[in-house]
């Protein structure tokens, strides 16, 4: 797995790492908190940062002096090869997404089925974008990063974020390809069978797309067209349905059921189950008996 210089640099600063996960694609997410720190960053990879809380007294050094403009839901895009200096004079909670030039180019090739002659991201500081905020808050920040059951949601949201950056903050001005129609019946059966037999594993968008022999972009849209649900939503529905059925087996503990359905902690399993069924797994089991 790649090592990201910005991540390594922040670990040497006052910044506190709250959570982090590296996806199977190699993309890394990191949740940070920092305050009363001055940071200079230069890296060979891209960094997308969303301010989650605070940031009002965060300053960025420009050629014309220090500039302030941070706030919750503001984002900064720091392309590879750019240097930036920051003065964090008060509390800031933020989430970073790190990806390499190679990963971004490969994504562009998978989505558009062609390779850009040149791929340059545009630096953005203290900017606002409702789509980026939505993908962060509704997907990346709404799940437990350490749970295998969250992998398909994290990988899907990361792909959507990077595709959005390519469309709106790069020199690649291609329109998203039109995806018409859904999955062929045989392909759909193969994917659904794969999901059912691997619910205990950390399914990712890339793995499911590979099973369908499609790019992640095309698979996600064709799957939704066919089933009416995004891949991560469908997988979670199947995990919950499997869990509900397994609760009827008194020989299985709740922890064993959680593991069989792709959860590494019974607490996270219980939380998700209650969101869907309105009761805890224990209460559901008592109601079934």
Rosetta silent file (secondary structure, phi, psi, omega in degrees, C-alpha in Angstrom):
SEQUENCE: XXXXXXXXXXXXXXXXXXXXXXXXXXXXXXXXXXXXXXXXXXXXXXXXXXXXXXXXXXXXXXXXXXXXXXXXXXXXXXXXXXXXXXXXXXXXXXXXXXXXXXXXXXXXXXXXXXXXXXXXXXXXXXXXXXXXXXXXXXXXXXXXXXXXXXXXXXXXXXXXXXXXXXXXXXXXXXXXXXXXXXXXXXXXXXXXXXXXXXXXXXXXXXXXXXXXXXXXXXXXXXXXXXXXXXXXXXXXXXXXXXXXXXXXXXXXXXXXXXXXXXXXXXXXXXXXXXXXXXXXXXXXXXXXX
SCORE:     score description
SCORE:     0.000 S_00000001
   1 L     0.000  145.356 -177.873    0.000    0.000    0.000 S_00000001
   2 L   -68.854  155.994  173.920    1.264    3.525   -0.745 S_00000001
   3 L  -108.026  125.995 -176.353    2.650    5.857    1.908 S_00000001
   4 L   -99.928  125.819 -172.535    1.223    9.370    1.731 S_00000001
   5 H   -64.964  -37.313  179.399    3.576   12.199    2.653 S_00000001
   6 H   -64.080  -40.928  176.640    0.888   14.538    4.004 S_00000001
   7 H   -60.941  -46.334  179.992   -0.308   11.825    6.370 S_00000001
   8 H   -64.336  -40.047 -179.206    3.246   11.177    7.553 S_00000001
   9 H   -64.159  -44.743 -178.223    3.926   14.908    7.983 S_00000001
  10 H   -64.653  -29.998  177.515    0.816   15.526   10.093 S_00000001
  11 H   -67.427  -20.954  177.689    1.783   12.697   12.420 S_00000001
  12 L   -90.012   -8.116  179.880    4.958   14.646   13.218 S_00000001
  13 L   -95.313 -164.862  177.591    2.965   17.807   13.988 S_00000001
  14 L   -79.190   -9.298 -175.307    0.479   18.552   16.776 S_00000001
  15 L   -58.149  140.724  177.969   -2.339   17.032   14.742 S_00000001
  16 E  -105.987  124.126  178.893   -4.290   14.221   16.404 S_00000001
  17 E   -81.954  116.640 -178.242   -5.313   11.288   14.217 S_00000001
  18 E   -90.515  -33.512 -179.190   -8.914   10.375   15.073 S_00000001
  19 E  -167.056  154.712  176.048   -9.440    7.633   12.488 S_00000001
  20 E  -160.127  151.929  176.846   -7.946    6.346    9.268 S_00000001
  21 E  -152.559  140.983  173.837   -8.514    3.638    6.694 S_00000001
  22 E  -110.104  121.934 -177.270   -6.759    2.592    3.513 S_00000001
  23 L   -77.321  165.940 -178.167   -9.116    1.230    0.889 S_00000001
  24 L   -63.019  -24.356  177.514   -8.319   -1.720   -1.343 S_00000001
  25 L   -72.778  -14.182 -175.554   -7.713    0.730   -4.202 S_00000001
  26 L   100.041  -15.156  175.475   -4.869    2.293   -2.195 S_00000001
  27 L   -64.747  141.278 -178.918   -6.776    5.521   -1.530 S_00000001
  28 E  -120.364  140.911  173.164   -6.507    6.587    2.103 S_00000001
  29 E  -114.466  141.012  179.179   -8.933    8.478    4.341 S_00000001
  30 E  -144.187  129.826  176.483   -7.823   10.176    7.555 S_00000001
  31 E  -102.122  125.585 -173.212   -9.821   12.117   10.146 S_00000001
  32 E  -124.604  157.486  166.555   -7.741   14.722   11.991 S_00000001
  33 E  -133.084  136.223  178.991   -8.012   17.322   14.742 S_00000001
  34 E  -148.493  154.013  179.650   -5.497   20.139   15.096 S_00000001
  35 L  -163.853  142.109  178.085   -5.188   23.440   16.941 S_00000001
  36 L    61.129   46.552 -175.077   -2.432   25.960   17.643 S_00000001
  37 E  -139.261  150.169  172.869   -0.137   24.607   14.952 S_00000001
  38 E  -120.069  128.075 -170.087    1.693   25.902   11.869 S_00000001
  39 E  -131.342  133.070  170.722    2.109   23.411    9.060 S_00000001
  40 E  -115.128  129.082 -174.540    3.912   23.481    5.709 S_00000001
  41 E  -124.332  133.518  170.781    2.962   20.736    3.289 S_00000001
  42 E  -144.053  126.526 -176.110    4.540   19.545    0.050 S_00000001
  43 L  -144.174  165.237  178.615    3.721   16.119   -1.338 S_00000001
  44 L   -98.953   17.119  179.591    3.840   13.996   -4.454 S_00000001
  45 L  -134.032  169.722  179.107    0.172   13.033   -4.140 S_00000001
  46 E   -89.898  145.920  176.957   -3.210   14.777   -4.209 S_00000001
  47 E  -132.651  125.143  172.171   -5.050   15.748   -1.008 S_00000001
  48 E  -109.950  123.490 -175.959   -8.728   16.657   -0.710 S_00000001
  49 E  -120.276  130.259  173.056   -9.620   18.154    2.667 S_00000001
  50 E  -115.805  130.494  176.482  -13.085   18.893    4.042 S_00000001
  51 E   -78.044  122.722 -177.237  -13.513   20.964    7.186 S_00000001
  52 E   -94.003  -42.551  179.291  -15.901   19.080    9.465 S_00000001
  53 E  -149.738  145.120 -179.809  -15.971   21.394   12.497 S_00000001
  54 E    72.924 -151.995  179.004  -14.308   24.693   13.365 S_00000001
  55 L    93.919   -2.403 -177.112  -11.743   26.214   11.022 S_00000001
  56 L   -64.484  -27.708 -179.130  -12.889   29.816   11.439 S_00000001
  57 L  -113.193   38.705  174.920   -9.425   30.838   12.606 S_00000001
  58 E  -101.080  130.978 -173.973   -7.456   28.797   10.073 S_00000001
  59 E  -121.840  142.836  179.495   -5.138   30.861    7.856 S_00000001
  60 E  -116.320  133.003 -178.765   -3.441   30.061    4.555 S_00000001
  61 E   -82.290  124.826  178.515   -0.215   31.764    3.473 S_00000001
  62 E  -119.929  177.242  178.094   -0.436   33.382    0.034 S_00000001
  63 L   -65.698  -17.426 -178.097    1.869   35.606   -2.029 S_00000001
  64 L  -109.718   16.505  178.988   -0.060   38.581   -0.622 S_00000001
  65 E   111.106 -171.006 -177.323    0.017   37.526    3.023 S_00000001
  66 E   -79.477  136.297  179.886   -2.146   35.360    5.257 S_00000001
  67 E  -122.274  136.463  179.875   -5.713   34.679    4.122 S_00000001
  68 E  -113.214  146.956  179.000   -8.561   33.435    6.288 S_00000001
  69 L   178.119   14.515 -178.505  -11.756   31.750    5.080 S_00000001
  70 L   -78.225  153.609  177.588  -12.198   28.433    6.823 S_00000001
  71 L  -174.603  162.525  175.801  -15.520   27.128    8.158 S_00000001
  72 L   -54.926  138.599  179.846  -17.397   23.827    8.375 S_00000001
  73 L    75.607    4.529  168.175  -18.029   22.299    4.921 S_00000001
  74 E   -78.246  148.041  178.295  -15.298   24.347    3.243 S_00000001
  75 E  -126.715  154.846  174.789  -12.883   22.229    1.223 S_00000001
  76 E  -127.176  134.904  176.381   -9.284   22.555    0.099 S_00000001
  77 E  -116.340  115.978 -177.256   -7.779   20.721   -2.861 S_00000001
  78 E  -114.678   98.071 -177.859   -3.995   20.454   -2.765 S_00000001
  79 L   -66.754  161.426  175.971   -2.655   18.867   -5.964 S_00000001
  80 L   -58.480  139.885  175.955    0.582   16.929   -6.084 S_00000001
  81 L    84.734    3.855  177.379    3.652   19.145   -6.298 S_00000001
  82 L  -105.569  142.340  178.373    2.111   22.222   -4.666 S_00000001
  83 E  -103.622  139.251  178.266    3.392   23.705   -1.409 S_00000001
  84 E  -142.872  143.855  179.177    1.049   25.236    1.146 S_00000001
  85 E  -122.439  135.479 -173.081    1.557   26.721    4.611 S_00000001
  86 E  -128.700  142.407  174.429   -1.185   26.855    7.233 S_00000001
  87 E  -120.565  107.609 -178.324   -1.596   28.596   10.583 S_00000001
  88 E   -97.290   98.814 -173.615   -4.229   26.882   12.731 S_00000001
  89 L   -90.851   -7.484  177.614   -4.931   29.375   15.495 S_00000001
  90 L  -150.759 -177.566 -173.193   -7.994   27.558   16.863 S_00000001
  91 L   -63.450  140.661  175.093   -9.679   24.153   16.711 S_00000001
  92 E  -146.859  123.860  170.637  -10.159   22.427   13.379 S_00000001
  93 E  -107.679  129.336 -175.106  -11.565   18.960   12.656 S_00000001
  94 E  -147.936  157.757  178.979  -11.028   17.839    9.076 S_00000001
  95 E  -121.955  128.726  178.382  -11.006   14.751    6.895 S_00000001
  96 E  -103.220  143.020  166.622   -8.372   14.103    4.245 S_00000001
  97 E  -117.668  124.342 -179.095   -8.622   11.923    1.173 S_00000001
  98 E  -111.614  134.818  172.856   -5.224   11.003   -0.316 S_00000001
  99 E  -148.313  153.151 -178.741   -4.683    9.577   -3.793 S_00000001
 100 L   -88.909  165.437  175.764   -1.745    9.311   -6.158 S_00000001
 101 H   -59.441  -40.681 -179.823   -1.442   10.661   -9.684 S_00000001
 102 H   -63.091  -44.185  179.844   -1.509    7.072  -10.964 S_00000001
 103 H   -62.499  -40.681 -179.678   -4.731    6.255   -9.108 S_00000001
 104 H   -67.614  -42.003  179.137   -6.449    9.372  -10.457 S_00000001
 105 H   -65.099  -41.961  178.949   -5.334    8.690  -14.028 S_00000001
 106 H   -62.556  -37.466  177.041   -6.470    5.062  -13.801 S_00000001
 107 H   -64.008  -44.336  178.482   -9.871    6.225  -12.585 S_00000001
 108 H   -58.745  -41.014 -179.556  -10.170    8.618  -15.542 S_00000001
 109 H   -67.438  -37.145  179.878   -9.328    5.785  -17.921 S_00000001
 110 H   -70.759  -37.209 -177.135  -11.908    3.467  -16.318 S_00000001
 111 H   -75.142  -47.751 -172.984  -14.688    6.068  -16.396 S_00000001
 112 H  -101.205   -5.350  179.213  -14.132    7.532  -19.866 S_00000001
 113 L    58.963   32.905  173.166  -12.333    4.603  -21.498 S_00000001
 114 L  -157.778  159.771 -175.300   -9.568    6.902  -22.726 S_00000001
 115 L  -106.333  126.632  177.864   -6.426    8.400  -21.273 S_00000001
 116 L   -67.856  138.164  178.297   -6.028   12.173  -20.863 S_00000001
 117 L   -61.888  -37.329  178.779   -2.887   13.543  -22.498 S_00000001
 118 L  -140.932  140.189 -178.099   -2.394   15.731  -19.448 S_00000001
 119 L  -131.612  106.448 -177.981   -4.069   15.567  -16.062 S_00000001
 120 L  -127.733  124.386  173.674   -3.742   18.583  -13.767 S_00000001
 121 E   -86.000  150.126 -179.853   -5.875   19.325  -10.728 S_00000001
 122 L   -97.659  131.597  178.654   -6.529   22.955   -9.790 S_00000001
 123 L   -65.480  135.611  177.386   -5.629   24.129   -6.306 S_00000001
 124 E  -133.447  132.963 -178.582   -8.649   25.252   -4.278 S_00000001
 125 E  -127.467  129.187  178.131   -8.513   26.903   -0.844 S_00000001
 126 E    54.160   40.958 -178.607  -11.500   27.545    1.451 S_00000001
 127 E   -94.625  167.156  179.075  -13.932   26.683   -1.370 S_00000001
 128 E  -126.496  136.537  179.201  -17.513   25.439   -1.145 S_00000001
 129 L  -152.582  112.976 -175.474  -19.094   22.638   -3.164 S_00000001
 130 H   -61.024  -34.050 -178.758  -22.404   21.075   -2.131 S_00000001
 131 H   -67.630  -43.019  178.185  -21.624   17.804   -3.921 S_00000001
 132 H   -63.361  -44.499  178.304  -18.337   17.328   -2.073 S_00000001
 133 H   -59.986  -43.325 -179.392  -20.009   18.140    1.243 S_00000001
 134 H   -61.722  -46.346 -178.016  -22.819   15.680    0.515 S_00000001
 135 H   -65.495  -38.045  177.082  -20.465   12.823   -0.358 S_00000001
 136 H   -66.277  -55.869 -169.856  -18.369   13.433    2.743 S_00000001
 137 H   -74.740  -38.049 -176.858  -21.180   13.866    5.254 S_00000001
 138 H   -82.254  -20.837 -176.022  -23.756   11.395    3.911 S_00000001
 139 H  -122.024  -63.987 -174.554  -21.300    8.619    3.116 S_00000001
 140 H   -63.054  -38.600 -175.558  -17.730    8.967    4.402 S_00000001
 141 L   -94.463    0.658 -176.223  -18.706   10.385    7.796 S_00000001
 142 L  -101.365    3.389 -177.495  -21.837    8.295    8.314 S_00000001
 143 L  -134.888  163.741  178.223  -20.198    4.896    8.719 S_00000001
 144 L   -82.745  114.091 -175.703  -17.592    3.124   10.819 S_00000001
 145 L   -63.482  -24.725 -174.072  -14.406    3.058    8.747 S_00000001
 146 L   -86.129   -6.056 -178.654  -13.048   -0.004   10.533 S_00000001
 147 L   -88.617  128.851  175.952  -15.973   -2.248    9.672 S_00000001
 148 H   -54.992  -31.887 -179.087  -15.628   -4.494    6.609 S_00000001
 149 H   -64.377  -16.739 -178.814  -19.337   -3.870    5.989 S_00000001
 150 H   -90.175   -7.963 -171.507  -18.513   -0.208    5.290 S_00000001
 151 H   -61.703  -40.677 -177.433  -15.991   -0.884    2.529 S_00000001
 152 H   -68.011  -34.978  177.002  -18.411   -0.787   -0.386 S_00000001
 153 H   -68.189  -44.630 -179.337  -19.836    2.554    0.792 S_00000001
 154 H   -63.471  -44.038 -178.894  -16.377    4.058    1.319 S_00000001
 155 H   -68.397  -36.800  178.348  -15.072    2.868   -2.044 S_00000001
 156 H   -65.307  -46.794 -178.936  -18.220    4.073   -3.849 S_00000001
 157 H   -65.158  -38.688  178.976  -18.083    7.532   -2.260 S_00000001
 158 H   -64.015  -41.872  177.313  -14.349    7.857   -2.952 S_00000001
 159 H   -62.150  -42.923  178.820  -14.873    7.001   -6.617 S_00000001
 160 H   -65.003  -39.954  178.659  -17.666    9.582   -6.875 S_00000001
 161 H   -61.991  -48.436 -177.610  -15.521   12.231   -5.171 S_00000001
 162 H   -67.598  -36.370  175.788  -12.559   11.719   -7.478 S_00000001
 163 H   -62.837  -39.498  177.580  -14.802   11.639  -10.548 S_00000001
 164 H   -63.956  -41.306  177.982  -16.292   14.956   -9.399 S_00000001
 165 H   -62.735  -42.608  179.314  -12.807   16.451   -9.003 S_00000001
 166 H   -61.841  -39.941 -178.487  -11.855   15.341  -12.503 S_00000001
 167 H   -70.225  -40.388 -167.201  -14.994   16.911  -13.946 S_00000001
 168 H  -113.169  -16.491 -175.074  -14.933   20.227  -12.122 S_00000001
 169 L  -133.089   35.411  177.256  -11.421   20.897  -10.823 S_00000001
 170 E  -142.451  175.096  176.828   -9.072   19.612  -13.513 S_00000001
 171 L   -85.972    6.054  173.752   -8.089   20.379  -17.089 S_00000001
 172 L   -92.822  107.584 -175.306  -10.102   17.338  -18.195 S_00000001
 173 L  -104.968   34.506 -179.463  -13.422   18.813  -19.286 S_00000001
 174 L   -77.084  142.954  172.471  -15.041   15.608  -20.470 S_00000001
 175 L   -76.916  147.989  176.618  -18.724   15.025  -19.873 S_00000001
 176 L   -61.661  137.295  179.526  -19.616   11.904  -17.945 S_00000001
 177 L   -64.049  145.668  177.622  -20.440    9.074  -20.358 S_00000001
 178 L   -78.379  130.900  177.820  -24.105    8.223  -20.724 S_00000001
 179 L  -111.376  112.681 -177.777  -25.008    4.856  -19.256 S_00000001
 180 L  -111.040  134.500  177.199  -28.144    3.430  -20.813 S_00000001
 181 L    84.840  172.361 -177.835  -29.824    0.270  -19.646 S_00000001
 182 L  -110.800 -164.118 -179.813  -29.036   -2.098  -16.840 S_00000001
 183 L   -76.287  144.627  174.174  -27.056   -5.250  -16.292 S_00000001
 184 L   -62.552  146.937 -177.215  -27.688   -8.269  -18.471 S_00000001
 185 H   -52.918  -41.655 -179.099  -29.662  -10.955  -16.579 S_00000001
 186 H   -66.409  -39.003  178.539  -26.731  -13.378  -16.531 S_00000001
 187 H   -67.137  -43.263  178.900  -24.365  -10.684  -15.223 S_00000001
 188 H   -60.189  -44.620  178.833  -26.864   -9.612  -12.572 S_00000001
 189 H   -59.992  -42.328 -179.406  -27.278  -13.218  -11.384 S_00000001
 190 H   -63.206  -43.307 -179.918  -23.524  -13.625  -11.172 S_00000001
 191 H   -67.165  -44.172 -179.510  -23.115  -10.440   -9.124 S_00000001
 192 H   -64.371  -40.440  176.798  -26.027  -11.241   -6.803 S_00000001
 193 H   -62.921  -40.076  179.326  -24.727  -14.768   -6.215 S_00000001
 194 H   -63.126  -43.825  178.827  -21.293  -13.336   -5.462 S_00000001
 195 H   -60.493  -47.186 -176.442  -22.759  -10.902   -2.933 S_00000001
 196 H   -62.250  -35.329 -177.389  -24.770  -13.630   -1.189 S_00000001
 197 H   -88.507   -1.554 -179.014  -21.767  -15.930   -0.824 S_00000001
 198 L  -129.900   26.282 -179.228  -19.439  -13.165    0.395 S_00000001
 199 L   -66.376  -17.727  178.529  -21.561  -11.238    2.895 S_00000001
 200 L   -85.404    1.078 -174.836  -19.043  -12.068    5.609 S_00000001
 201 L  -115.015  161.833  179.750  -16.310  -10.238    3.687 S_00000001
 202 L   -78.160   78.226  179.981  -15.461   -6.533    3.080 S_00000001
 203 L   -62.159  138.202  177.861  -17.068   -6.194   -0.342 S_00000001
 204 L  -122.799  162.809  177.858  -15.895   -3.173   -2.326 S_00000001
 205 H   -60.700  -39.018 -179.078  -17.198   -1.461   -5.427 S_00000001
 206 H   -63.018  -41.309 -179.411  -14.074   -2.543   -7.321 S_00000001
 207 H   -65.000  -44.580 -179.958  -14.619   -6.210   -6.443 S_00000001
 208 H   -66.728  -40.661  178.490  -18.268   -6.143   -7.530 S_00000001
 209 H   -63.784  -38.134  178.311  -17.438   -4.277  -10.737 S_00000001
 210 H   -63.892  -38.377  178.690  -14.747   -6.830  -11.530 S_00000001
 211 H   -62.787  -31.451  178.808  -17.275   -9.629  -11.100 S_00000001
 212 H   -90.878   -2.854 -177.806  -19.441   -7.895  -13.719 S_00000001
 213 L    58.803   43.215  179.115  -16.431   -7.173  -15.980 S_00000001
 214 L  -132.610  163.471  171.204  -17.253   -3.449  -15.949 S_00000001
 215 L   -69.734  158.839  179.209  -15.631   -0.253  -14.735 S_00000001
 216 H   -58.981  -42.150 -178.858  -16.722    0.897  -11.278 S_00000001
 217 H   -59.689  -52.781 -177.133  -18.466    3.908  -12.808 S_00000001
 218 H   -67.904  -39.717 -179.620  -20.509    1.919  -15.319 S_00000001
 219 H   -61.210  -47.457 -176.785  -21.244   -0.909  -12.904 S_00000001
 220 H   -58.356  -42.922 -177.877  -22.594    1.395  -10.182 S_00000001
 221 H   -74.290  -38.817  178.778  -24.985    3.115  -12.563 S_00000001
 222 H   -70.539  -34.791  177.891  -26.113   -0.038  -14.346 S_00000001
 223 H   -65.166  -44.866  178.743  -26.616   -1.835  -11.035 S_00000001
 224 H   -62.867  -40.384  179.636  -28.793    1.010   -9.726 S_00000001
 225 H   -61.420  -36.501 -176.037  -30.767    1.041  -12.987 S_00000001
 226 H   -81.301  -43.080 -172.392  -31.433   -2.696  -12.637 S_00000001
 227 H  -101.931  -16.978 -176.198  -32.091   -3.051   -8.904 S_00000001
 228 L    82.575    4.312 -179.441  -33.231    0.435   -7.915 S_00000001
 229 L  -136.273  147.733  173.271  -30.510    0.641   -5.271 S_00000001
 230 L   -67.341  153.935 -178.711  -26.883    1.726   -5.212 S_00000001
 231 H   -52.915  -44.385 -177.565  -24.437   -1.166   -4.705 S_00000001
 232 H   -67.017  -33.236  177.763  -23.584   -0.155   -1.126 S_00000001
 233 H   -68.673  -43.520 -179.091  -27.283    0.134   -0.246 S_00000001
 234 H   -63.447  -44.826 -179.488  -28.094   -3.251   -1.753 S_00000001
 235 H   -61.146  -42.885  179.210  -25.200   -4.980    0.016 S_00000001
 236 H   -65.409  -37.805  176.286  -26.248   -3.529    3.376 S_00000001
 237 H   -60.087  -42.104 -179.717  -29.838   -4.647    2.752 S_00000001
 238 H   -69.799  -36.429  176.071  -28.623   -8.186    2.113 S_00000001
 239 H   -61.423  -44.216 -178.446  -26.426   -8.139    5.234 S_00000001
 240 H   -67.762  -40.262  178.150  -29.416   -7.077    7.325 S_00000001
 241 H   -64.050  -41.517  177.088  -31.727   -9.670    5.750 S_00000001
 242 H   -61.936  -44.371  179.937  -29.146  -12.389    6.405 S_00000001
 243 H   -61.669  -43.945 -179.521  -28.771  -11.231   10.007 S_00000001
 244 H   -60.239  -40.775  179.109  -32.536  -11.213   10.541 S_00000001
 245 H   -68.563  -40.159 -178.134  -32.777  -14.790    9.273 S_00000001
 246 H   -68.789  -22.777  179.180  -29.833  -15.991   11.385 S_00000001
 247 L   -63.701  -20.013  178.265  -31.413  -14.616   14.560 S_00000001
 248 L   -75.724   -7.825  179.664  -33.878  -17.502   14.363 S_00000001
 249 L   -97.474  107.423 -177.472  -31.003  -19.902   15.039 S_00000001
 250 L   -68.661  -14.957 -179.152  -30.481  -20.190   18.816 S_00000001
 251 L   -77.827   -9.871 -178.731  -27.147  -21.966   18.301 S_00000001
 252 L  -104.206  133.504  173.722  -25.548  -18.737   17.023 S_00000001
 253 L   -79.451  164.693  178.136  -24.446  -15.907   19.302 S_00000001
 254 H   -62.888  -34.972  178.086  -24.974  -12.298   18.268 S_00000001
 255 H   -64.948  -41.745  178.531  -21.219  -11.945   17.773 S_00000001
 256 H   -64.554  -40.115  177.799  -21.171  -14.942   15.427 S_00000001
 257 H   -64.219  -42.241  178.538  -24.090  -13.507   13.461 S_00000001
 258 H   -57.932  -46.882 -179.608  -22.320  -10.155   13.227 S_00000001
 259 H   -63.312  -41.383 -178.821  -19.179  -11.807   11.802 S_00000001
 260 H   -66.618  -18.821 -178.936  -21.178  -13.870    9.305 S_00000001
 261 L  -106.653   11.610  172.663  -22.783  -10.661    8.042 S_00000001
 262 L    91.749   14.441  178.309  -19.557   -8.683    7.631 S_00000001
 263 L  -108.076  135.354 -179.319  -19.416   -6.786   10.928 S_00000001
 264 L   -95.238    0.332  174.739  -16.342   -6.942   13.139 S_00000001
 265 L  -143.052  139.617  179.811  -18.108   -5.663   16.240 S_00000001
 266 H   -68.349  -26.790  179.571  -21.468   -6.587   17.719 S_00000001
 267 H   -66.188  -45.636  178.868  -21.986   -2.927   18.704 S_00000001
 268 H   -66.886  -39.573  176.592  -21.791   -1.719   15.107 S_00000001
 269 H   -59.488  -46.515 -179.409  -23.966   -4.612   13.977 S_00000001
 270 H   -62.151  -40.496  179.769  -26.571   -3.759   16.623 S_00000001
 271 H   -62.441  -46.873 -179.596  -26.542   -0.086   15.612 S_00000001
 272 H   -65.606  -41.834 -178.292  -27.118   -0.869   11.933 S_00000001
 273 H   -61.782  -42.960 -179.298  -29.764   -3.489   12.714 S_00000001
 274 H   -65.544  -35.157  177.169  -31.722   -1.064   14.873 S_00000001
 275 H   -60.364  -36.125 -175.894  -31.614    1.560   12.111 S_00000001
 276 H   -85.233  -46.468 -171.145  -33.292   -0.898    9.742 S_00000001
 277 H  -104.009   -4.732  177.596  -35.691   -2.842   11.983 S_00000001
 278 L    75.584   10.702  177.085  -36.370   -0.373   14.782 S_00000001
 279 L  -153.450  161.289  179.251  -35.144   -2.763   17.477 S_00000001
 280 L   -74.868  160.855  175.315  -31.902   -4.342   18.614 S_00000001
 281 H   -57.167  -38.250  179.224  -30.942   -7.852   17.468 S_00000001
 282 H   -62.067  -44.835  179.502  -31.541   -9.120   21.013 S_00000001
 283 H   -65.494  -38.177  178.331  -35.057   -7.691   21.056 S_00000001
 284 H   -64.367  -41.227  178.957  -35.744   -9.110   17.605 S_00000001
 285 H   -63.615  -41.510  178.607  -34.586  -12.560   18.714 S_00000001
 286 H   -64.608  -38.136 -179.688  -36.871  -12.434   21.761 S_00000001
 287 H   -67.981  -29.445 -179.586  -39.782  -11.390   19.556 S_00000001
 288 H   -77.065  -24.915 -174.503  -39.137  -14.340   17.226 S_00000001
 289 L   -81.022    0.000    0.000  -39.103  -16.914   20.033 S_00000001
